[in-house]
């Protein structure tokens, strides 16, 4: 089957990866999202944050975490004392998977086949940046980087490793904070996210 691996340049740096990823047709999502939203941040970042996939605003802007989830993440980063500009921020899946409902574009959770097809981009980013730690934001990232049956509710705040040996801390996704069933649950998720970001920045400092 075709995957992102078929579009990977041989001698990659982050810029050549970004350029190649813009032309990726590794899965059906290239015909659903309007553009590839590649990761951003310094090549020598010590910390990498991996989300799920771009949302509506990210798809329009071509940048990760600039919509509502991005604002929730920014607030958590500030509280944890993490400088966003110093970290490499990316997603597990690089195209916006959604369905159209009238004028609205509703997020759909990426399938395992999308995460697998897109994994070569994430692996290439990790291998170039070689972060001292990765924070997996939410289930899609954690299940792709650690193991398929991982549950964030059970494993957030715990360290694992990628197949290549990079340390991974599992954390709540900022969207979970926004979608929580009530105020108290939202506050728990928010505190958990801040704690985990603080743990990660301390680990790499
Ligand atoms: N949610 C994500 O996981 N990533 C983004 O870039 C935006 C929202
Ligand atoms: Fe390629 Fe990933 Fe986009 Fe699929 S989601 S087309 S694998 S960049």
Short mmCIF file of C-alpha atoms and ligand atoms in Angstrom, two decimals:
data_model
loop_
_atom_site.label_atom_id
_atom_site.label_comp_id
_atom_site.label_asym_id
_atom_site.label_seq_id
_atom_site.Cartn_x
_atom_site.Cartn_y
_atom_site.Cartn_z
CA UNK A 1 0.00 0.00 0.00
CA UNK A 2 1.05 3.59 -0.56
CA UNK A 3 2.11 5.45 2.59
CA UNK A 4 3.97 8.65 3.35
CA UNK A 5 7.19 6.61 3.05
CA UNK A 6 6.78 6.75 -0.74
CA UNK A 7 7.12 10.54 -0.58
CA UNK A 8 10.05 10.81 1.86
CA UNK A 9 13.17 12.51 0.51
CA UNK A 10 16.44 10.64 1.09
CA UNK A 11 18.60 13.47 2.45
CA UNK A 12 16.11 15.20 4.66
CA UNK A 13 16.24 18.29 6.81
CA UNK A 14 13.07 19.80 8.26
CA UNK A 15 12.61 22.14 5.27
CA UNK A 16 12.95 19.40 2.66
CA UNK A 17 10.64 17.19 4.71
CA UNK A 18 8.07 19.98 4.89
CA UNK A 19 8.29 20.52 1.12
CA UNK A 20 7.95 16.80 0.39
CA UNK A 21 5.08 16.40 2.85
CA UNK A 22 3.18 19.16 1.05
CA UNK A 23 2.93 16.81 -1.95
CA UNK A 24 2.13 13.68 0.07
CA UNK A 25 -0.60 11.39 -1.26
CA UNK A 26 0.10 8.66 1.26
CA UNK A 27 -3.54 8.24 2.22
CA UNK A 28 -7.04 9.40 1.30
CA UNK A 29 -6.81 12.43 3.61
CA UNK A 30 -4.85 14.39 0.99
CA UNK A 31 -8.19 14.69 -0.87
CA UNK A 32 -10.14 15.64 2.29
CA UNK A 33 -7.93 18.17 4.07
CA UNK A 34 -6.91 21.20 2.03
CA UNK A 35 -3.19 21.14 2.83
CA UNK A 36 -0.50 19.25 4.71
CA UNK A 37 0.05 20.85 8.11
CA UNK A 38 3.64 20.00 8.95
CA UNK A 39 5.35 20.40 12.33
CA UNK A 40 7.13 23.58 13.33
CA UNK A 41 9.87 24.56 15.72
CA UNK A 42 13.65 24.50 16.04
CA UNK A 43 15.52 21.49 14.63
CA UNK A 44 17.50 21.34 17.87
CA UNK A 45 14.42 21.48 20.14
CA UNK A 46 14.86 19.38 23.28
CA UNK A 47 11.14 18.81 23.60
CA UNK A 48 8.65 17.66 20.97
CA UNK A 49 4.87 17.82 21.40
CA UNK A 50 2.75 15.56 19.22
CA UNK A 51 -1.00 16.15 18.80
CA UNK A 52 -3.63 14.29 16.81
CA UNK A 53 -4.22 16.08 13.52
CA UNK A 54 -4.85 19.65 12.33
CA UNK A 55 -8.31 21.06 12.96
CA UNK A 56 -10.33 23.50 10.89
CA UNK A 57 -8.21 26.57 11.67
CA UNK A 58 -4.92 24.70 11.33
CA UNK A 59 -6.03 23.43 7.92
CA UNK A 60 -6.71 27.01 6.81
CA UNK A 61 -3.55 28.49 8.34
CA UNK A 62 -1.21 25.62 7.47
CA UNK A 63 0.18 25.65 11.00
CA UNK A 64 -0.34 23.27 13.96
CA UNK A 65 -2.27 24.27 17.08
CA UNK A 66 -3.53 27.71 16.08
CA UNK A 67 -7.28 27.09 16.72
CA UNK A 68 -9.22 26.55 19.97
CA UNK A 69 -7.10 23.54 21.00
CA UNK A 70 -4.00 25.60 20.25
CA UNK A 71 -5.17 28.38 22.53
CA UNK A 72 -5.85 25.85 25.31
CA UNK A 73 -2.40 24.39 24.72
CA UNK A 74 -0.79 27.85 24.78
CA UNK A 75 -2.45 28.60 28.12
CA UNK A 76 -1.23 25.28 29.57
CA UNK A 77 2.29 25.84 28.21
CA UNK A 78 2.38 29.29 29.82
CA UNK A 79 1.25 27.89 33.18
CA UNK A 80 3.84 25.11 32.94
CA UNK A 81 6.59 27.60 32.08
CA UNK A 82 7.24 26.18 28.61
CA UNK A 83 8.21 28.53 25.76
CA UNK A 84 6.23 27.41 22.69
CA UNK A 85 8.88 28.84 20.37
CA UNK A 86 11.49 26.50 21.85
CA UNK A 87 9.62 23.25 21.28
CA UNK A 88 8.91 21.28 18.12
CA UNK A 89 5.17 21.04 17.70
CA UNK A 90 3.61 18.54 15.33
CA UNK A 91 0.76 16.11 14.76
CA UNK A 92 0.41 12.37 14.27
CA UNK A 93 -1.66 12.87 11.11
CA UNK A 94 -0.85 15.83 8.88
CA UNK A 95 -4.17 16.36 7.08
CA UNK A 96 -7.52 17.52 8.53
CA UNK A 97 -9.98 14.61 8.51
CA UNK A 98 -13.52 15.97 8.63
CA UNK A 99 -17.04 15.83 7.23
CA UNK A 100 -18.95 18.82 5.91
CA UNK A 101 -22.25 19.73 7.58
CA UNK A 102 -23.60 22.73 5.76
CA UNK A 103 -21.02 25.45 6.24
CA UNK A 104 -19.31 23.64 9.10
CA UNK A 105 -16.43 21.23 8.85
CA UNK A 106 -16.69 18.68 11.64
CA UNK A 107 -13.58 16.96 12.94
CA UNK A 108 -13.42 13.19 12.51
CA UNK A 109 -11.06 11.09 14.58
CA UNK A 110 -8.31 9.73 12.34
CA UNK A 111 -8.38 5.96 11.79
CA UNK A 112 -5.45 3.69 12.56
CA UNK A 113 -4.82 3.41 8.82
CA UNK A 114 -4.36 7.19 8.62
CA UNK A 115 -1.94 7.25 11.57
CA UNK A 116 0.02 4.35 10.08
CA UNK A 117 0.14 5.87 6.61
CA UNK A 118 1.35 9.18 8.03
CA UNK A 119 3.81 7.73 10.57
CA UNK A 120 6.87 8.05 8.27
CA UNK A 121 6.61 11.86 8.51
CA UNK A 122 6.47 11.79 12.29
CA UNK A 123 9.31 9.26 12.49
CA UNK A 124 11.41 11.43 10.16
CA UNK A 125 10.73 14.52 12.28
CA UNK A 126 11.69 12.66 15.46
CA UNK A 127 14.86 11.28 13.86
CA UNK A 128 15.93 14.74 12.72
CA UNK A 129 15.09 16.67 15.86
CA UNK A 130 16.16 13.84 18.17
CA UNK A 131 14.28 15.37 21.12
CA UNK A 132 15.29 14.51 24.67
CA UNK A 133 11.60 13.88 25.32
CA UNK A 134 8.31 13.72 23.47
CA UNK A 135 4.93 14.59 24.95
CA UNK A 136 2.10 12.59 23.35
CA UNK A 137 -0.98 14.80 23.55
CA UNK A 138 -3.96 12.47 23.61
CA UNK A 139 -4.76 8.97 22.44
CA UNK A 140 -3.92 9.18 18.75
CA UNK A 141 -0.34 10.30 19.44
CA UNK A 142 0.15 7.99 22.43
CA UNK A 143 -1.23 4.95 20.61
CA UNK A 144 0.90 5.64 17.56
CA UNK A 145 4.12 6.38 19.48
CA UNK A 146 3.79 3.84 22.30
CA UNK A 147 1.25 1.09 21.74
CA UNK A 148 -2.17 0.70 20.17
CA UNK A 149 -4.08 -0.37 23.30
CA UNK A 150 -2.80 2.44 25.54
CA UNK A 151 -5.49 4.43 27.35
CA UNK A 152 -4.73 8.05 28.20
CA UNK A 153 -7.00 7.99 31.26
CA UNK A 154 -4.81 5.21 32.73
CA UNK A 155 -1.41 6.24 31.41
CA UNK A 156 -1.22 10.02 31.42
CA UNK A 157 1.70 11.27 33.50
CA UNK A 158 3.65 8.08 32.78
CA UNK A 159 6.80 7.66 30.73
CA UNK A 160 7.15 5.17 27.89
CA UNK A 161 9.50 4.92 24.92
CA UNK A 162 9.06 4.88 21.16
CA UNK A 163 10.24 1.83 19.22
CA UNK A 164 13.44 3.80 18.50
CA UNK A 165 13.94 4.54 22.21
CA UNK A 166 12.85 8.17 22.52
CA UNK A 167 11.21 8.88 25.92
CA UNK A 168 7.48 9.62 25.62
CA UNK A 169 5.35 11.19 28.34
CA UNK A 170 1.62 10.61 27.82
CA UNK A 171 -0.56 13.67 28.49
CA UNK A 172 -4.14 14.82 28.03
CA UNK A 173 -5.03 16.44 24.73
CA UNK A 174 -5.93 20.15 25.13
CA UNK A 175 -9.21 19.49 23.23
CA UNK A 176 -10.23 17.10 26.01
CA UNK A 177 -10.03 20.05 28.42
CA UNK A 178 -12.43 21.99 26.17
CA UNK A 179 -14.85 19.08 25.63
CA UNK A 180 -15.03 17.82 29.24
CA UNK A 181 -18.52 16.98 30.51
CA UNK A 182 -18.40 19.49 33.35
CA UNK A 183 -16.30 22.21 34.93
CA UNK A 184 -14.69 19.95 37.50
CA UNK A 185 -13.64 17.31 34.97
CA UNK A 186 -12.29 20.03 32.70
CA UNK A 187 -10.23 21.45 35.55
CA UNK A 188 -8.81 17.98 36.35
CA UNK A 189 -7.79 17.49 32.74
CA UNK A 190 -6.30 20.97 32.53
CA UNK A 191 -4.27 20.48 35.72
CA UNK A 192 -3.06 17.10 34.47
CA UNK A 193 -1.92 18.63 31.20
CA UNK A 194 -0.07 21.45 32.96
CA UNK A 195 1.59 19.01 35.38
CA UNK A 196 2.76 16.80 32.51
CA UNK A 197 4.11 19.72 30.48
CA UNK A 198 5.98 20.92 33.58
CA UNK A 199 7.39 17.42 34.14
CA UNK A 200 8.52 17.22 30.53
CA UNK A 201 10.26 20.60 30.47
CA UNK A 202 12.02 19.77 33.72
CA UNK A 203 13.12 16.42 32.28
CA UNK A 204 14.77 18.04 29.25
CA UNK A 205 16.27 21.04 31.07
N1 LIG B 1 -5.58 19.41 17.56
C1 LIG B 1 -4.44 18.75 17.31
O1 LIG B 1 -4.23 17.64 17.73
N2 LIG B 1 -3.53 19.36 16.57
C2 LIG B 1 -3.69 20.57 16.08
O2 LIG B 1 -2.78 21.04 15.39
C3 LIG B 1 -4.89 21.25 16.36
C4 LIG B 1 -5.83 20.65 17.10
FE1 LIG B 2 0.20 11.96 3.56
FE2 LIG B 2 -0.29 12.03 6.16
FE3 LIG B 2 -1.67 13.59 4.55
FE4 LIG B 2 -2.14 10.98 4.57
S1 LIG B 2 -2.49 12.41 6.26
S2 LIG B 2 -1.87 12.27 2.72
S3 LIG B 2 -0.06 10.17 4.89
S4 LIG B 2 0.52 13.72 4.93
#
